[in-house]
mmCIF file of C-alpha atoms and ligand atoms in Angstrom:
data_model
loop_
_atom_site.group_PDB
_atom_site.id
_atom_site.type_symbol
_atom_site.label_atom_id
_atom_site.label_comp_id
_atom_site.label_asym_id
_atom_site.label_seq_id
_atom_site.Cartn_x
_atom_site.Cartn_y
_atom_site.Cartn_z
ATOM 1 C CA MET L 144 61.282 88.709 68.393
ATOM 2 C CA GLU L 145 64.248 88.684 71.117
ATOM 3 C CA LEU L 146 65.944 86.080 70.467
ATOM 4 C CA MET L 147 66.917 83.674 73.014
ATOM 5 C CA GLU L 148 71.099 85.375 72.267
ATOM 6 C CA GLU L 149 70.230 88.439 72.789
ATOM 7 C CA LYS L 150 68.746 87.620 76.597
ATOM 8 C CA ILE L 151 72.561 86.237 77.437
ATOM 9 C CA SER L 152 74.576 88.175 76.220
ATOM 10 C CA ALA L 153 72.137 91.475 78.202
ATOM 11 C CA ALA L 154 72.554 88.688 81.414
ATOM 12 C CA ILE L 155 75.807 88.464 81.157
ATOM 13 C CA VAL L 156 76.625 92.718 80.390
ATOM 14 C CA LYS L 157 74.157 93.804 83.223
ATOM 15 C CA THR L 158 75.395 91.558 86.286
ATOM 16 C CA TYR L 159 79.135 92.022 85.340
ATOM 17 C CA PHE L 160 78.462 96.354 85.303
ATOM 18 C CA ALA L 161 76.589 96.384 88.622
ATOM 19 C CA LYS L 162 79.045 94.193 89.904
ATOM 20 C CA LEU L 163 81.997 96.078 88.686
ATOM 21 C CA SER L 164 80.184 99.502 89.902
ATOM 22 C CA ARG L 165 79.460 97.567 93.227
ATOM 23 C CA ASN L 166 83.073 97.457 93.131
ATOM 24 C CA LEU L 167 84.629 100.907 92.312
ATOM 25 C CA ALA L 168 84.942 101.692 96.103
ATOM 26 C CA ILE L 169 85.852 99.359 98.123
ATOM 27 C CA ASP L 170 87.625 98.398 102.011
ATOM 28 C CA CYS L 171 89.925 96.427 100.857
ATOM 29 C CA ALA L 172 92.094 95.840 97.018
ATOM 30 C CA ILE L 173 93.939 92.470 97.101
ATOM 31 C CA VAL L 174 96.061 92.058 94.246
ATOM 32 C CA GLY L 175 97.293 88.584 92.571
ATOM 33 C CA ALA L 176 95.380 85.655 93.381
ATOM 34 C CA GLY L 177 97.711 84.225 94.695
ATOM 35 C CA PRO L 178 97.842 81.572 98.039
ATOM 36 C CA SER L 179 98.259 84.419 100.873
ATOM 37 C CA GLY L 180 95.907 87.487 98.927
ATOM 38 C CA LEU L 181 93.186 84.487 98.410
ATOM 39 C CA VAL L 182 93.606 83.172 102.813
ATOM 40 C CA ALA L 183 93.434 87.203 102.658
ATOM 41 C CA ALA L 184 90.559 87.796 100.017
ATOM 42 C CA ARG L 185 88.368 85.646 102.785
ATOM 43 C CA ASP L 186 89.347 86.726 105.817
ATOM 44 C CA LEU L 187 88.456 89.938 105.572
ATOM 45 C CA ALA L 188 85.081 89.128 103.439
ATOM 46 C CA VAL L 189 84.056 87.101 106.760
ATOM 47 C CA ALA L 190 85.174 89.967 108.954
ATOM 48 C CA GLY L 191 82.667 91.936 106.326
ATOM 49 C CA LYS L 192 84.495 94.066 104.420
ATOM 50 C CA LYS L 193 84.055 95.111 100.816
ATOM 51 C CA VAL L 194 86.721 93.255 99.121
ATOM 52 C CA ALA L 195 88.387 92.577 95.611
ATOM 53 C CA VAL L 196 91.138 90.491 94.127
ATOM 54 C CA PHE L 197 92.041 91.740 90.815
ATOM 55 C CA GLU L 198 94.131 88.683 88.496
ATOM 56 C CA ARG L 199 96.021 89.126 85.925
ATOM 57 C CA ARG L 200 95.860 85.896 84.924
ATOM 58 C CA LEU L 201 92.613 84.050 83.596
ATOM 59 C CA ALA L 202 92.951 81.524 86.036
ATOM 60 C CA PRO L 203 92.942 82.614 89.499
ATOM 61 C CA GLY L 204 95.596 80.645 92.388
ATOM 62 C CA GLY L 205 98.898 82.400 91.555
ATOM 63 C CA GLY L 206 102.074 79.788 91.624
ATOM 64 C CA VAL L 207 99.704 76.394 93.934
ATOM 65 C CA TRP L 208 98.679 74.536 90.929
ATOM 66 C CA GLY L 209 102.186 74.171 90.138
ATOM 67 C CA GLY L 210 103.139 72.130 93.447
ATOM 68 C CA GLY L 211 106.772 71.592 92.981
ATOM 69 C CA MET L 212 108.302 71.129 89.238
ATOM 70 C CA LEU L 213 104.866 70.205 88.218
ATOM 71 C CA PHE L 214 104.250 67.203 90.627
ATOM 72 C CA ASN L 215 100.716 69.149 91.411
ATOM 73 C CA GLU L 216 101.804 68.524 95.593
ATOM 74 C CA ILE L 217 102.558 71.019 97.705
ATOM 75 C CA VAL L 218 103.679 70.403 101.486
ATOM 76 C CA VAL L 219 102.252 72.205 104.496
ATOM 77 C CA GLU L 220 103.261 72.490 107.969
ATOM 78 C CA ASP L 221 101.489 71.733 111.006
ATOM 79 C CA SER L 222 100.681 75.349 111.665
ATOM 80 C CA ALA L 223 99.072 76.577 108.902
ATOM 81 C CA LEU L 224 96.814 73.481 108.761
ATOM 82 C CA PRO L 225 93.732 75.120 110.233
ATOM 83 C CA ILE L 226 93.524 77.751 107.375
ATOM 84 C CA LEU L 227 93.120 74.412 105.421
ATOM 85 C CA ASP L 228 90.297 73.771 107.828
ATOM 86 C CA ASP L 229 88.938 76.337 107.486
ATOM 87 C CA PHE L 230 88.929 75.846 103.434
ATOM 88 C CA SER L 231 87.557 72.513 104.126
ATOM 89 C CA ILE L 232 90.981 71.399 101.862
ATOM 90 C CA SER L 233 92.266 68.177 102.715
ATOM 91 C CA HIS L 234 96.015 66.933 103.424
ATOM 92 C CA ALA L 235 98.547 64.277 104.628
ATOM 93 C CA PRO L 236 100.599 63.643 107.485
ATOM 94 C CA VAL L 237 103.428 62.936 106.177
ATOM 95 C CA GLY L 238 105.877 62.954 108.795
ATOM 96 C CA ASP L 239 108.013 65.581 111.345
ATOM 97 C CA GLY L 240 105.081 67.693 111.326
ATOM 98 C CA PHE L 241 104.778 67.996 107.479
ATOM 99 C CA HIS L 242 101.459 67.713 105.228
ATOM 100 C CA THR L 243 101.015 67.417 101.829
ATOM 101 C CA ALA L 244 97.825 68.740 99.800
ATOM 102 C CA ASP L 245 96.409 68.281 95.705
ATOM 103 C CA SER L 246 98.356 71.533 94.970
ATOM 104 C CA VAL L 247 94.781 71.694 92.336
ATOM 105 C CA GLU L 248 92.455 71.288 95.817
ATOM 106 C CA VAL L 249 94.313 73.751 97.311
ATOM 107 C CA ALA L 250 94.494 76.337 94.303
ATOM 108 C CA SER L 251 90.528 75.792 93.534
ATOM 109 C CA GLY L 252 89.705 75.320 97.844
ATOM 110 C CA LEU L 253 91.170 78.688 98.009
ATOM 111 C CA ILE L 254 88.986 80.289 95.576
ATOM 112 C CA PHE L 255 86.061 79.503 95.953
ATOM 113 C CA GLY L 256 86.328 79.717 99.859
ATOM 114 C CA ALA L 257 87.936 83.550 98.958
ATOM 115 C CA ARG L 258 84.176 83.384 97.361
ATOM 116 C CA LYS L 259 81.493 82.034 98.538
ATOM 117 C CA ALA L 260 82.761 83.964 101.926
ATOM 118 C CA GLY L 261 82.002 87.386 99.064
ATOM 119 C CA ALA L 262 85.461 88.757 97.724
ATOM 120 C CA VAL L 263 84.814 89.419 94.615
ATOM 121 C CA PHE L 264 86.767 88.071 91.650
ATOM 122 C CA PHE L 265 87.835 90.289 88.608
ATOM 123 C CA ASN L 266 90.276 88.235 86.629
ATOM 124 C CA SER L 267 92.053 88.977 83.620
ATOM 125 C CA VAL L 268 92.948 92.288 84.877
ATOM 126 C CA SER L 269 95.874 93.480 85.581
ATOM 127 C CA VAL L 270 97.107 96.700 88.022
ATOM 128 C CA GLU L 271 98.854 99.140 86.177
ATOM 129 C CA ASP L 272 100.091 101.520 88.961
ATOM 130 C CA ILE L 273 98.423 103.230 92.425
ATOM 131 C CA ALA L 274 96.821 106.308 93.576
ATOM 132 C CA VAL L 275 98.181 107.839 96.235
ATOM 133 C CA ARG L 276 96.612 111.410 98.589
ATOM 134 C CA GLU L 277 97.349 112.928 101.498
ATOM 135 C CA ASN L 278 100.589 110.648 102.177
ATOM 136 C CA ARG L 279 98.384 107.742 100.862
ATOM 137 C CA VAL L 280 97.964 104.874 99.340
ATOM 138 C CA CYS L 281 93.726 105.229 98.175
ATOM 139 C CA GLY L 282 93.615 103.771 94.886
ATOM 140 C CA LEU L 283 94.763 100.441 92.071
ATOM 141 C CA VAL L 284 95.137 101.975 88.317
ATOM 142 C CA VAL L 285 93.404 98.689 86.017
ATOM 143 C CA ASN L 286 93.234 97.261 82.591
ATOM 144 C CA TRP L 287 92.355 94.703 81.243
ATOM 145 C CA THR L 288 95.490 91.717 80.680
ATOM 146 C CA PRO L 289 94.409 91.662 76.658
ATOM 147 C CA VAL L 290 95.497 95.672 76.831
ATOM 148 C CA VAL L 291 98.593 95.628 77.920
ATOM 149 C CA ARG L 292 100.022 92.703 77.089
ATOM 150 C CA GLU L 293 98.666 93.693 73.537
ATOM 151 C CA GLY L 294 100.442 96.688 73.942
ATOM 152 C CA LEU L 295 97.416 98.688 72.643
ATOM 153 C CA HIS L 296 97.221 102.470 74.242
ATOM 154 C CA VAL L 297 94.369 102.550 75.928
ATOM 155 C CA ASP L 298 93.939 104.455 79.241
ATOM 156 C CA PRO L 299 92.819 103.028 82.485
ATOM 157 C CA LEU L 300 90.230 102.848 85.328
ATOM 158 C CA VAL L 301 90.528 103.423 88.657
ATOM 159 C CA VAL L 302 89.506 101.745 91.773
ATOM 160 C CA SER L 303 89.275 103.208 94.790
ATOM 161 C CA THR L 304 90.129 102.033 98.052
ATOM 162 C CA ARG L 305 90.837 101.593 102.004
ATOM 163 C CA ALA L 306 93.263 99.914 101.596
ATOM 164 C CA VAL L 307 95.892 97.680 99.433
ATOM 165 C CA ILE L 308 97.666 94.134 99.249
ATOM 166 C CA ASP L 309 100.356 93.412 97.227
ATOM 167 C CA GLY L 310 99.928 90.059 96.954
ATOM 168 C CA THR L 311 102.311 90.019 93.372
ATOM 169 C CA GLY L 312 104.197 87.286 93.975
ATOM 170 C CA HIS L 313 107.918 87.460 93.672
ATOM 171 C CA PRO L 314 107.943 90.830 91.820
ATOM 172 C CA ALA L 315 106.657 92.775 94.004
ATOM 173 C CA GLU L 316 104.631 94.956 91.739
ATOM 174 C CA ILE L 317 102.797 97.475 93.697
ATOM 175 C CA CYS L 318 105.395 97.757 96.000
ATOM 176 C CA THR L 319 108.144 98.592 93.749
ATOM 177 C CA ILE L 320 105.576 100.488 91.565
ATOM 178 C CA ALA L 321 105.280 102.827 95.247
ATOM 179 C CA ALA L 322 108.630 103.443 95.283
ATOM 180 C CA ARG L 323 110.374 104.347 92.452
ATOM 181 C CA LYS L 324 106.680 105.854 90.816
ATOM 182 C CA ALA L 325 105.504 107.524 93.762
ATOM 183 C CA GLY L 326 108.717 108.090 95.467
ATOM 184 C CA ILE L 327 107.456 106.230 98.902
ATOM 185 C CA ARG L 328 109.631 105.577 101.615
ATOM 186 C CA LEU L 329 108.784 101.850 102.437
ATOM 187 C CA ALA L 330 108.742 100.581 106.365
ATOM 188 C CA THR L 331 112.528 98.341 105.749
ATOM 189 C CA GLU L 332 115.236 99.007 106.845
ATOM 190 C CA THR L 333 116.267 101.534 103.638
ATOM 191 C CA GLY L 334 113.113 102.407 102.877
ATOM 192 C CA GLY L 335 113.371 100.399 99.413
ATOM 193 C CA ILE L 336 112.828 97.394 98.351
ATOM 194 C CA LEU L 337 115.764 94.663 100.093
ATOM 195 C CA GLY L 338 115.431 92.093 97.468
ATOM 196 C CA GLU L 339 114.397 87.877 97.871
ATOM 197 C CA LYS L 340 117.059 85.886 99.315
ATOM 198 C CA PRO L 341 118.475 82.623 97.497
ATOM 199 C CA MET L 342 116.246 79.450 98.920
ATOM 200 C CA TRP L 343 116.940 78.639 102.361
ATOM 201 C CA MET L 344 113.172 76.682 103.809
ATOM 202 C CA GLU L 345 113.089 77.445 107.260
ATOM 203 C CA GLU L 346 113.900 81.020 107.145
ATOM 204 C CA GLY L 347 112.250 81.523 103.858
ATOM 205 C CA GLU L 348 109.106 80.274 106.697
ATOM 206 C CA ALA L 349 109.207 82.283 109.024
ATOM 207 C CA SER L 350 110.717 85.840 107.429
ATOM 208 C CA THR L 351 107.849 85.089 104.953
ATOM 209 C CA VAL L 352 105.568 85.899 108.112
ATOM 210 C CA GLU L 353 107.753 88.591 109.952
ATOM 211 C CA ASN L 354 107.808 90.216 106.563
ATOM 212 C CA THR L 355 104.073 91.219 105.818
ATOM 213 C CA LYS L 356 103.308 94.943 106.887
ATOM 214 C CA ARG L 357 102.254 97.927 106.471
ATOM 215 C CA LEU L 358 104.412 99.295 104.256
ATOM 216 C CA TYR L 359 103.185 102.049 103.927
ATOM 217 C CA PRO L 360 99.430 103.793 105.077
ATOM 218 C CA GLY L 361 96.951 102.150 102.896
ATOM 219 C CA LEU L 362 100.001 99.945 102.073
ATOM 220 C CA TYR L 363 100.673 96.430 102.959
ATOM 221 C CA ALA L 364 102.356 93.515 100.762
ATOM 222 C CA SER L 365 101.342 89.377 101.506
ATOM 223 C CA GLY L 366 103.462 85.736 101.012
ATOM 224 C CA MET L 367 106.247 86.552 98.430
ATOM 225 C CA ALA L 368 105.613 90.147 97.617
ATOM 226 C CA ALA L 369 106.277 90.980 101.094
ATOM 227 C CA ASN L 370 109.714 88.796 100.963
ATOM 228 C CA ASN L 371 111.125 90.558 98.119
ATOM 229 C CA VAL L 372 110.578 93.895 100.077
ATOM 230 C CA GLY L 373 111.729 92.769 103.554
ATOM 231 C CA GLY L 374 114.730 91.116 102.204
ATOM 232 C CA GLY L 375 113.689 87.071 103.394
ATOM 233 C CA PHE L 376 115.072 83.459 101.830
ATOM 234 C CA ARG L 377 112.849 81.682 99.087
ATOM 235 C CA MET L 378 111.187 78.885 100.248
ATOM 236 C CA GLY L 379 110.373 75.802 97.056
ATOM 237 C CA PRO L 380 106.823 74.518 97.312
ATOM 238 C CA ILE L 381 106.271 74.983 101.048
ATOM 239 C CA PHE L 382 103.495 77.279 101.433
ATOM 240 C CA GLY L 383 102.341 77.342 105.204
ATOM 241 C CA GLY L 384 104.040 81.064 105.157
ATOM 242 C CA MET L 385 102.325 81.894 102.207
ATOM 243 C CA PHE L 386 98.701 81.265 104.564
ATOM 244 C CA LEU L 387 100.141 82.461 107.725
ATOM 245 C CA SER L 388 100.558 85.513 105.902
ATOM 246 C CA GLY L 389 97.704 86.069 104.123
ATOM 247 C CA ARG L 390 96.309 85.507 107.973
ATOM 248 C CA LYS L 391 98.481 88.273 109.133
ATOM 249 C CA VAL L 392 97.857 90.619 106.607
ATOM 250 C CA ALA L 393 93.830 90.103 106.833
ATOM 251 C CA LYS L 394 94.035 90.638 110.671
ATOM 252 C CA MET L 395 96.292 93.840 110.902
ATOM 253 C CA ILE L 396 93.858 95.232 108.609
ATOM 254 C CA LEU L 397 91.468 95.197 110.106
ATOM 255 C CA GLU L 398 92.656 95.771 112.671
ATOM 256 C CA ASP L 399 93.608 99.452 110.917
ATOM 257 C CA LEU L 400 90.048 100.136 109.480
ATOM 258 C CA ASN L 401 88.475 99.243 111.654
ATOM 259 C CA ALA L 402 90.337 101.823 114.805
HETATM 260 C C1 48H N 797 97.184 91.444 89.289
HETATM 261 C C2 48H N 797 98.619 90.440 89.835
HETATM 262 C C3 48H N 797 99.941 92.319 89.862
HETATM 263 C C4 48H N 797 99.337 92.965 88.426
HETATM 264 C C5 48H N 797 101.116 89.869 89.682
HETATM 265 O O1 48H N 797 103.468 84.270 93.163
HETATM 266 P P1 48H N 797 102.014 83.940 93.653
HETATM 267 O O2 48H N 797 101.295 82.529 93.793
HETATM 268 O O3 48H N 797 101.199 84.766 95.452
HETATM 269 P P2 48H N 797 101.478 84.374 97.077
HETATM 270 O O4 48H N 797 102.832 84.741 96.882
HETATM 271 O O5 48H N 797 101.035 84.015 97.133
HETATM 272 O O6 48H N 797 102.508 82.821 96.691
HETATM 273 C C6 48H N 797 103.534 82.326 96.147
HETATM 274 C C7 48H N 797 103.871 80.695 96.012
HETATM 275 O O7 48H N 797 103.105 80.308 94.516
HETATM 276 C C8 48H N 797 104.926 80.878 95.535
HETATM 277 O O8 48H N 797 105.369 81.585 94.525
HETATM 278 C C9 48H N 797 106.144 80.819 96.294
HETATM 279 C C10 48H N 797 105.895 79.877 97.592
HETATM 280 N N1 48H N 797 107.343 80.724 95.838
HETATM 281 C C11 48H N 797 108.242 79.810 96.290
HETATM 282 C C12 48H N 797 109.729 79.688 95.480
HETATM 283 O O9 48H N 797 111.259 79.478 95.929
HETATM 284 O O10 48H N 797 109.876 80.199 94.515
HETATM 285 O O11 48H N 797 100.523 84.523 93.302
HETATM 286 C C13 48H N 797 100.468 86.259 92.540
HETATM 287 C C14 48H N 797 99.227 86.780 91.287
HETATM 288 C C15 48H N 797 99.758 86.100 90.345
HETATM 289 O O12 48H N 797 98.659 85.208 90.025
HETATM 290 C C16 48H N 797 99.935 86.571 89.814
HETATM 291 O O13 48H N 797 99.336 86.658 87.972
HETATM 292 C C17 48H N 797 99.071 88.225 89.715
HETATM 293 O O14 48H N 797 99.614 88.065 90.988
HETATM 294 N N2 48H N 797 100.178 89.469 89.727
HETATM 295 N N3 48H N 797 98.185 90.654 89.377
HETATM 296 N N4 48H N 797 98.982 92.428 88.281
HETATM 297 N N5 48H N 797 99.879 94.240 88.610
HETATM 298 N N6 48H N 797 101.278 91.921 89.538
#
């Protein structure tokens, strides 16, 4: 007699491994499911690209959930509202071109929108290294977050990809690995990581978008990672720059992939 328990386990194992197998070679790998990565994931998936998001934590959403100092509201400028509208996320005007949005609705809406567009999520997965061939970033080295956190001596697996977005937020982990470990010269003034500057909201919002670029063949950065690499200011709980950065990086990657 086949137990119901056996069927349920088999369904999960079979489906997960089919999903993983289908995503071992993809068009774009996004490291980090923060707001910029999630917007990029949806845009690339809507354009028909094979996109996977690798998120270290159990819950995607990055720094959105907490709003400002755990007050679960974020602020968004006029210029980024069309992106919230694309995800059917509500917002309310507060004057001077600013709007508030419920951070739980924003986080869950971005995740749902990216997934429904076709982006595939691998949560509780940490990216711990990259692969570089012929002067191009071409792969991500992945392992289970609990394995990494426990310090278990377990070798990772590798996903091959035509493009990588470093959407890891403040630490810019993938660009840091690229610069320090792979000896890659990034497309910055010094070729290295310039480092995030202190709080200056207007400048930070603008620099997040300006610093969103292709840093090396196959390697792009979005959001706070782009700002850290490019030496931009931080901006606190205003998120228009993150959304616009996600949109910009997706557009650049589409141009490069379709060239
Ligand atoms: C897998 C990883 C890895 C890894 C990290 O920080 P995020 O929310 O990302 P952004 O840049 O889209 O948004 C930044 C915003 O949330 C923010 O911090 C702002 C606006 N700060 C302003 C200020 O003044 O402080 O999310 C990054 C995600 C997180 O979920 C991480 O868990 C994940 O990336 N991540 N996932 N492998 N190696 N490193």
